[in-house]
XYZ file of C-alpha atoms in Angstrom:
535
model
C 31.117 -43.189 43.902
C 27.637 -44.589 44.538
C 26.716 -48.101 43.464
C 23.784 -48.134 41.035
C 20.727 -49.958 42.299
C 20.049 -53.289 40.621
C 16.760 -54.107 38.995
C 14.638 -56.170 41.383
C 12.304 -58.937 40.277
C 9.846 -60.545 42.694
C 8.792 -64.078 41.783
C 5.783 -65.779 43.381
C 5.952 -69.555 43.008
C 2.638 -71.227 42.216
C 2.149 -74.868 41.257
C -0.399 -75.125 38.452
C -3.867 -74.344 39.785
C -2.719 -73.915 43.422
C -4.910 -71.063 44.654
C -3.197 -70.602 48.024
C -0.093 -69.123 46.387
C -2.231 -65.990 46.050
C -1.771 -65.628 49.808
C 1.799 -64.510 49.073
C 0.695 -61.484 47.053
C 0.234 -59.242 50.107
C 3.851 -59.698 51.165
C 5.210 -59.461 47.621
C 3.324 -56.221 47.086
C 4.654 -54.795 50.359
C 8.277 -55.628 49.493
C 7.792 -54.057 46.064
C 6.426 -50.895 47.692
C 9.304 -50.518 50.147
C 12.032 -51.144 47.552
C 10.434 -48.700 45.137
C 10.526 -46.111 47.914
C 14.291 -46.605 47.936
C 14.493 -45.911 44.198
C 14.707 -49.454 42.856
C 12.908 -50.614 39.723
C 10.810 -53.620 40.771
C 8.799 -56.077 38.681
C 6.579 -58.950 39.835
C 5.663 -62.185 38.069
C 4.375 -65.679 38.768
C 6.929 -68.533 38.473
C 9.184 -66.453 36.226
C 12.728 -65.334 37.093
C 14.901 -62.734 35.379
C 18.544 -63.175 34.398
C 19.069 -59.399 34.337
C 17.823 -58.666 37.870
C 18.101 -59.645 41.523
C 15.273 -62.103 42.142
C 13.399 -62.195 45.454
C 11.481 -65.462 45.541
C 8.327 -66.102 47.572
C 6.875 -69.590 48.011
C 9.944 -71.681 47.169
C 8.666 -74.293 49.658
C 6.085 -75.170 46.987
C 8.839 -76.225 44.590
C 11.862 -74.561 43.043
C 14.315 -75.977 40.458
C 17.635 -75.951 42.310
C 19.698 -75.506 39.150
C 17.841 -72.271 38.418
C 20.231 -70.544 40.789
C 23.140 -70.932 38.361
C 21.643 -68.488 35.871
C 19.552 -66.396 38.270
C 20.634 -64.446 41.332
C 18.016 -65.406 43.958
C 17.227 -64.338 47.505
C 14.557 -66.567 49.042
C 12.004 -64.921 51.327
C 10.921 -67.476 53.924
C 7.411 -67.003 55.320
C 7.055 -70.526 56.745
C 7.154 -71.215 60.476
C 10.190 -73.473 60.808
C 11.575 -75.571 63.628
C 9.847 -77.500 66.420
C 6.070 -77.223 66.191
C 6.231 -75.435 62.860
C 5.325 -76.270 59.288
C 6.250 -79.662 57.858
C 8.397 -78.468 54.975
C 10.459 -80.753 52.743
C 14.126 -81.560 53.247
C 14.708 -80.120 49.778
C 13.377 -76.738 50.917
C 15.548 -76.681 54.032
C 18.571 -77.602 51.918
C 17.699 -74.783 49.527
C 17.628 -72.306 52.416
C 20.896 -73.594 53.891
C 22.721 -73.148 50.589
C 21.158 -69.886 49.420
C 20.752 -66.245 50.329
C 17.633 -65.887 52.516
C 15.608 -63.198 54.240
C 12.942 -63.853 56.875
C 10.257 -62.167 58.940
C 10.965 -63.885 62.287
C 14.323 -64.607 63.943
C 12.944 -67.825 65.442
C 12.804 -69.379 61.971
C 16.452 -68.733 61.185
C 17.824 -71.405 63.529
C 16.338 -74.090 61.247
C 18.622 -73.244 58.308
C 21.407 -70.793 59.246
C 24.364 -71.129 61.609
C 24.731 -67.375 62.033
C 21.449 -65.407 62.363
C 23.342 -62.254 61.355
C 23.596 -63.645 57.820
C 19.824 -63.391 57.342
C 18.142 -59.973 56.928
C 14.954 -59.735 59.019
C 12.124 -57.749 57.479
C 9.004 -56.486 59.224
C 5.611 -56.068 57.595
C 4.199 -52.878 59.061
C 1.920 -50.087 57.865
C 1.098 -50.114 54.142
C -0.141 -46.616 53.161
C -1.340 -47.833 49.752
C -4.119 -49.810 51.478
C -5.733 -46.774 53.079
C -8.980 -45.440 51.632
C -10.203 -41.873 51.936
C -13.730 -43.067 52.599
C -14.223 -46.207 54.661
C -17.189 -47.639 56.486
C -17.215 -46.586 60.174
C -16.363 -49.451 62.513
C -19.657 -49.276 64.366
C -21.630 -49.593 61.090
C -19.797 -52.566 59.647
C -22.073 -55.561 59.037
C -19.551 -58.309 59.885
C -18.773 -58.683 63.588
C -15.662 -60.821 63.439
C -13.961 -62.257 60.347
C -11.626 -65.232 60.288
C -9.774 -66.415 57.180
C -7.082 -69.033 56.824
C -6.590 -72.788 57.017
C -8.640 -74.580 59.638
C -7.465 -77.167 62.159
C -8.718 -78.499 65.485
C -7.149 -75.849 67.735
C -8.371 -72.964 65.601
C -11.836 -74.521 65.461
C -11.913 -74.818 69.272
C -10.775 -71.195 69.683
C -13.517 -69.951 67.341
C -16.167 -72.034 69.085
C -15.250 -70.397 72.411
C -15.827 -66.979 70.863
C -19.131 -67.955 69.274
C -20.302 -69.294 72.635
C -20.182 -65.678 73.907
C -22.758 -64.663 71.296
C -20.346 -63.094 68.778
C -20.750 -64.229 65.164
C -17.539 -65.316 63.411
C -17.740 -65.119 59.617
C -15.620 -67.443 57.477
C -15.260 -67.990 53.742
C -16.674 -71.149 52.189
C -13.914 -71.072 49.549
C -10.467 -69.420 49.344
C -10.396 -65.689 48.670
C -7.304 -63.522 48.320
C -6.326 -60.071 47.144
C -8.951 -57.384 46.568
C -11.775 -59.951 46.685
C -10.861 -60.892 50.260
C -10.001 -57.306 51.256
C -13.537 -56.164 50.442
C -14.788 -58.317 53.336
C -12.016 -57.201 55.675
C -13.124 -53.594 55.153
C -16.673 -54.581 56.224
C -15.576 -56.213 59.482
C -15.455 -54.764 62.968
C -12.353 -56.901 63.526
C -10.330 -59.775 62.096
C -9.516 -62.708 64.339
C -5.954 -64.056 64.441
C -5.024 -67.324 66.142
C -2.114 -69.681 65.639
C -2.255 -72.706 63.373
C 1.051 -74.219 64.523
C 2.284 -75.037 68.014
C 5.301 -72.826 67.290
C 2.847 -69.912 67.659
C 4.881 -67.357 65.703
C 2.944 -64.134 65.382
C 1.426 -63.890 61.886
C 2.527 -60.339 61.150
C 2.479 -61.156 57.421
C -1.316 -61.500 57.759
C -2.043 -58.904 60.426
C -0.288 -55.933 58.799
C -2.680 -56.088 55.846
C -5.777 -55.791 58.024
C -4.422 -53.012 60.247
C -3.271 -51.041 57.205
C -6.818 -51.152 55.812
C -8.183 -49.700 59.053
C -9.628 -52.941 60.420
C -8.725 -53.905 64.015
C -7.151 -57.281 64.739
C -7.926 -59.393 67.788
C -5.200 -61.951 68.374
C -4.556 -64.679 70.902
C -1.249 -64.331 72.714
C 0.461 -67.562 73.643
C 3.637 -67.693 75.744
C 5.829 -68.680 72.764
C 4.588 -65.849 70.565
C 6.815 -62.850 69.934
C 5.526 -59.834 68.045
C 7.516 -56.831 66.760
C 7.108 -53.738 68.950
C 4.920 -52.030 66.344
C 2.153 -54.555 67.000
C 2.182 -54.326 70.788
C -0.049 -51.264 70.920
C -1.814 -51.936 67.620
C -3.422 -55.337 68.269
C -6.091 -56.376 70.780
C -4.291 -59.183 72.635
C -6.160 -62.018 74.348
C -4.660 -64.672 76.594
C -6.494 -67.909 75.736
C -5.936 -69.187 79.270
C -8.541 -68.331 81.900
C -11.652 -66.248 81.220
C -10.075 -63.242 79.493
C -11.479 -64.279 76.119
C -15.074 -64.590 77.358
C -14.829 -61.336 79.282
C -13.530 -59.383 76.277
C -16.226 -60.524 73.846
C -19.111 -60.296 76.314
C -18.287 -56.934 77.859
C -16.032 -54.926 75.505
C -16.180 -56.022 71.865
C -18.266 -53.814 69.526
C -19.060 -51.287 72.276
C -18.392 -47.536 71.832
C -15.383 -47.973 74.113
C -14.074 -50.707 71.832
C -14.467 -48.461 68.784
C -12.559 -45.619 70.465
C -9.771 -47.955 71.539
C -9.592 -49.472 68.067
C -9.045 -46.060 66.479
C -6.194 -45.359 68.922
C -4.553 -48.697 68.141
C -4.881 -48.230 64.389
C -3.371 -44.739 64.658
C -0.452 -46.130 66.655
C 0.281 -48.678 63.945
C 0.498 -45.978 61.281
C 3.418 -44.389 63.124
C 5.846 -47.232 62.392
C 8.017 -47.346 59.280
C 10.377 -50.284 58.490
C 12.265 -48.509 55.692
C 15.624 -49.194 57.377
C 14.962 -52.941 57.170
C 14.440 -52.734 53.427
C 17.451 -50.482 52.912
C 19.482 -53.252 54.565
C 17.882 -55.808 52.237
C 18.796 -53.691 49.214
C 22.391 -53.333 50.406
C 22.545 -57.075 51.034
C 21.149 -57.709 47.577
C 23.720 -55.488 45.846
C 26.569 -57.447 47.425
C 24.958 -60.788 46.682
C 24.284 -59.880 43.048
C 27.905 -58.886 42.535
C 29.102 -62.152 44.072
C 26.724 -64.177 41.940
C 28.043 -62.494 38.801
C 31.655 -63.238 39.771
C 30.860 -66.885 40.517
C 28.977 -67.291 37.266
C 31.840 -65.729 35.333
C 34.280 -68.082 37.015
C 32.188 -71.109 36.116
C 32.027 -70.056 32.471
C 28.208 -70.136 32.545
C 27.749 -66.783 30.803
C 26.576 -67.741 27.332
C 23.148 -68.438 25.956
C 20.935 -70.843 27.857
C 20.549 -74.198 26.096
C 17.371 -75.717 27.543
C 16.745 -79.451 27.653
C 12.998 -79.278 28.384
C 10.341 -77.361 26.435
C 6.772 -76.619 27.477
C 4.430 -75.654 24.637
C 2.208 -73.258 26.517
C 2.515 -70.645 29.214
C 0.088 -68.679 31.370
C -1.241 -71.003 34.065
C 0.820 -73.869 32.614
C 4.200 -72.144 32.966
C 6.855 -74.644 34.060
C 9.782 -73.267 36.108
C 13.144 -74.391 34.785
C 11.752 -75.260 31.337
C 11.731 -73.203 28.164
C 8.115 -72.059 27.953
C 6.950 -71.190 24.439
C 3.630 -69.723 23.375
C 2.171 -67.997 20.341
C 0.476 -65.353 22.515
C 2.442 -62.642 24.281
C -0.264 -62.194 26.932
C 0.590 -65.691 28.266
C 3.998 -64.228 29.268
C 6.133 -67.048 27.817
C 9.921 -66.961 27.869
C 9.765 -66.477 24.098
C 6.895 -66.004 21.673
C 7.546 -68.745 19.113
C 5.230 -70.756 16.880
C 6.544 -74.301 16.484
C 3.916 -74.967 13.816
C 5.860 -72.647 11.483
C 9.113 -73.550 9.673
C 12.044 -73.497 12.095
C 15.665 -72.762 11.123
C 18.137 -74.306 13.581
C 20.294 -73.447 15.397
C 18.240 -70.495 16.595
C 19.304 -67.849 19.112
C 16.531 -65.793 20.730
C 16.287 -63.043 23.332
C 14.258 -64.070 26.373
C 11.670 -61.641 27.678
C 13.232 -62.251 31.114
C 16.802 -61.318 30.173
C 19.596 -63.341 28.603
C 19.628 -65.366 25.418
C 18.266 -68.795 24.572
C 19.753 -71.156 22.004
C 17.790 -73.942 20.369
C 19.592 -76.634 18.403
C 18.588 -79.826 16.671
C 18.713 -83.003 18.807
C 19.098 -81.014 22.055
C 15.788 -81.502 23.884
C 15.091 -84.361 26.296
C 11.391 -83.726 26.934
C 8.829 -81.685 25.021
C 5.413 -81.255 26.677
C 2.149 -80.074 25.115
C -0.908 -79.831 27.340
C -4.068 -79.148 25.313
C -2.119 -77.503 22.498
C -2.283 -79.788 19.464
C -6.014 -79.330 18.981
C -5.386 -75.591 18.351
C -2.433 -75.827 15.936
C -3.204 -74.970 12.285
C -0.193 -76.846 10.834
C 0.196 -79.917 13.011
C 2.500 -81.702 10.544
C 5.043 -78.872 10.786
C 4.848 -78.834 14.572
C 5.428 -82.580 14.798
C 8.341 -82.281 12.350
C 9.921 -79.512 14.428
C 9.410 -81.575 17.571
C 11.130 -84.575 15.976
C 14.046 -82.371 14.902
C 14.485 -80.740 18.319
C 14.345 -83.927 20.377
C 17.390 -86.005 21.129
C 17.278 -89.605 20.036
C 15.324 -91.268 22.845
C 13.732 -87.942 23.816
C 10.030 -87.868 24.682
C 7.094 -85.850 23.412
C 4.436 -85.907 26.152
C 0.980 -84.867 24.968
C -2.462 -84.310 26.472
C -5.422 -83.608 24.187
C -9.223 -83.732 24.413
C -10.581 -87.112 23.383
C -12.599 -87.056 20.163
C -15.754 -88.662 21.566
C -15.886 -86.503 24.696
C -17.706 -83.206 25.188
C -14.313 -81.606 25.797
C -13.277 -82.161 22.168
C -15.171 -79.216 20.683
C -16.041 -77.048 23.692
C -13.308 -74.511 22.870
C -14.104 -72.382 19.787
C -10.393 -72.289 18.901
C -10.200 -76.080 18.401
C -9.424 -77.044 14.804
C -9.361 -80.831 15.232
C -10.245 -83.660 17.575
C -7.906 -86.534 18.459
C -8.428 -90.260 18.821
C -6.441 -93.497 18.921
C -5.547 -93.277 15.226
C -4.285 -89.713 15.370
C -0.709 -90.876 16.014
C -0.257 -93.433 13.207
C 1.249 -90.945 10.765
C 3.992 -90.017 13.233
C 4.960 -93.622 13.927
C 3.981 -96.248 11.362
C 3.395 -93.940 8.362
C 6.274 -91.545 9.081
C 7.400 -91.676 5.425
C 4.160 -89.954 4.414
C 5.358 -86.810 6.219
C 8.737 -86.800 4.464
C 10.586 -88.194 7.496
C 13.396 -90.638 6.842
C 16.064 -91.136 9.527
C 13.842 -90.793 12.611
C 10.237 -91.272 13.593
C 8.140 -91.431 16.751
C 7.351 -94.591 18.662
C 4.364 -94.613 21.008
C 5.573 -95.657 24.451
C 2.494 -94.743 26.482
C -1.202 -94.067 26.046
C -4.031 -93.651 28.542
C -7.453 -92.084 28.968
C -8.206 -89.363 31.536
C -11.486 -88.170 33.017
C -12.472 -84.546 33.657
C -10.361 -84.566 36.845
C -7.375 -85.814 34.814
C -7.458 -89.166 36.565
C -6.923 -92.438 34.634
C -10.211 -93.926 33.455
C -11.771 -96.267 30.918
C -12.225 -95.316 27.277
C -15.988 -94.929 27.788
C -15.460 -92.215 30.423
C -12.554 -90.449 28.732
C -12.457 -86.676 28.475
C -8.783 -86.490 27.494
C -6.010 -88.647 26.053
C -2.461 -88.741 27.383
C 0.162 -89.960 24.925
C 3.931 -90.352 25.168
C 5.944 -90.501 21.942
C 9.674 -91.283 21.784
C 12.063 -90.270 19.032
C 13.716 -93.380 17.579
C 16.035 -94.091 14.662
C 14.372 -95.805 11.734
C 15.525 -99.298 10.822
C 17.078 -100.263 7.506
C 13.819 -101.900 6.516
C 11.849 -98.738 7.407
C 14.190 -96.525 5.422
C 13.828 -98.864 2.447
C 10.078 -98.518 2.757
C 10.470 -94.729 2.834
C 12.549 -94.785 -0.373
C 9.842 -96.892 -1.954
C 6.923 -94.684 -0.932
C 8.435 -91.176 -1.068
C 8.865 -89.181 -4.283
C 12.410 -88.217 -3.286
C 14.859 -90.970 -4.262
C 17.346 -89.606 -1.702
C 20.389 -90.249 -3.906
C 23.598 -88.689 -2.613
C 25.171 -85.949 -4.726
C 28.242 -87.946 -5.779
C 31.536 -86.192 -6.440
C 33.375 -86.667 -9.734
C 36.641 -88.547 -9.098
C 39.805 -87.683 -11.026
C 43.269 -89.210 -10.878
C 44.132 -87.294 -7.752
C 40.809 -87.754 -5.959
C 37.407 -86.092 -5.949
C 37.126 -82.897 -7.921
C 34.433 -80.676 -9.328
C 32.970 -81.519 -12.717
C 35.055 -79.915 -15.457
C 31.991 -78.581 -17.196
C 31.149 -76.565 -14.115
C 34.642 -75.090 -13.893
C 34.705 -73.786 -17.486
C 31.428 -72.202 -18.576
C 30.141 -71.574 -22.078
C 31.898 -74.625 -23.618
C 30.389 -75.566 -27.003
C 31.270 -79.294 -26.994
C 33.037 -82.094 -25.165
C 35.230 -84.736 -26.875
C 35.916 -88.102 -25.225
C 39.573 -89.122 -25.146
C 40.758 -92.770 -25.221
C 40.812 -94.388 -21.842
C 44.117 -94.514 -19.971
C 45.487 -98.028 -19.815
C 48.215 -97.407 -17.302
C 45.829 -97.367 -14.421
C 43.287 -99.852 -13.118
C 40.420 -99.611 -13.043
C 40.075 -97.488 -16.204
C 38.024 -94.344 -16.423
C 37.118 -91.872 -19.130
C 39.127 -88.696 -19.530
C 37.225 -85.678 -20.811
C 38.958 -82.913 -22.739
C 37.671 -79.606 -24.025
C 37.249 -79.220 -27.815
C 38.704 -76.185 -29.538
């Protein structure tokens, strides 16, 4: 009997506004392609995991909630150069790799986090047929001589300056470009330059495969510590940075007809290599891991609905991993589409768009965050009431809004209000006006932010940041509420009989024409009135 293939979900981690996470899309796309070739159903998303799939996570070094692994089966794809001379990653990331399922592109990285290299599947990035174009600009006619893209440091700068000293122009971007926008320039280049950023000098196959697959040659330095998969040996123009080999290549060979002929041979050689066996091994590894994760989760009893403790009102670019992300717009890809400015019946069980169920209950949330949300909400009173209900006592509502006197207050056509220092009085001092009684908000923090979201003076404020805390009202405050509210808040007292509380007799016997009072019993103290039915 064959084991059915699991659904695969590829997650690309991106801190809010961090453009360089887009550099992971090439590798994520390649893994998706190879696993789809094997028959798997594969989805891709930013910062989102699925409970109903095997998750392959790129970019976890940028931040990953460790407890996410309890509900989500995760394999972490490491693309960082680790070990001596490599990237300065956090201890938290190394711990994550040591205690998780991992795959890698280079065996030299594995020693930094695994005792047995055989436990880590190694995956090559080779030819990507989907990047080929039927019509491409001939190499000799391409307007860019040599293109370099990537982070700059002193050793890369020195390497590029040596090349430019030979008379070859090296083009670089003046701002980060990734994906199709960057690829358009790669397709116009006679070659792409590759040189190491780190002293570890691992070969950047995750960058080079993309260029070669598009039909653009790659010229790469070769340092003694570098090790490249066999598929790249005949595909790349290798240059030893020691001696005069670099100067000789660019002065005598680069961009000549002989170079063009050799480039075509190298590109054709690269197309002959197929790493499908690597990805079949990954899929087999993933099937076993997913089964083990399910058994462990069953044993821990963590199989019911997720009960989040943190809520983010917003999604899209503001999606917060590990939080419950709510939004009113489906295109923002929230965990659940839910409008907290509408009446909310609790407890509430919802299906997540990413698999599994989510349960919301009163007094269950520790932190609720709203970044530039409140100025859009039609019924702000209802939203604040729902927030108060959801938060635990002592829980915080953290808010950022445009400041009323700033240009940011009305720049968005969907704004329905502007906020200032007095916008919070109703939720704290005048809570009774909103019908609140047992709890209210207390302002525990307030500051002004400039356009760069840095603290500033009131005169330079573009935004306000406010922190509200749910607190129990005092006896004096509740007395004030009884005084000011229309509702007297009297309890619905039970009618007490001789044997304890009982329902009113009139309610138990309908259609009674009259009631006759009987003399009070004197055998009991204190006395009470007995009511009997008249005939």
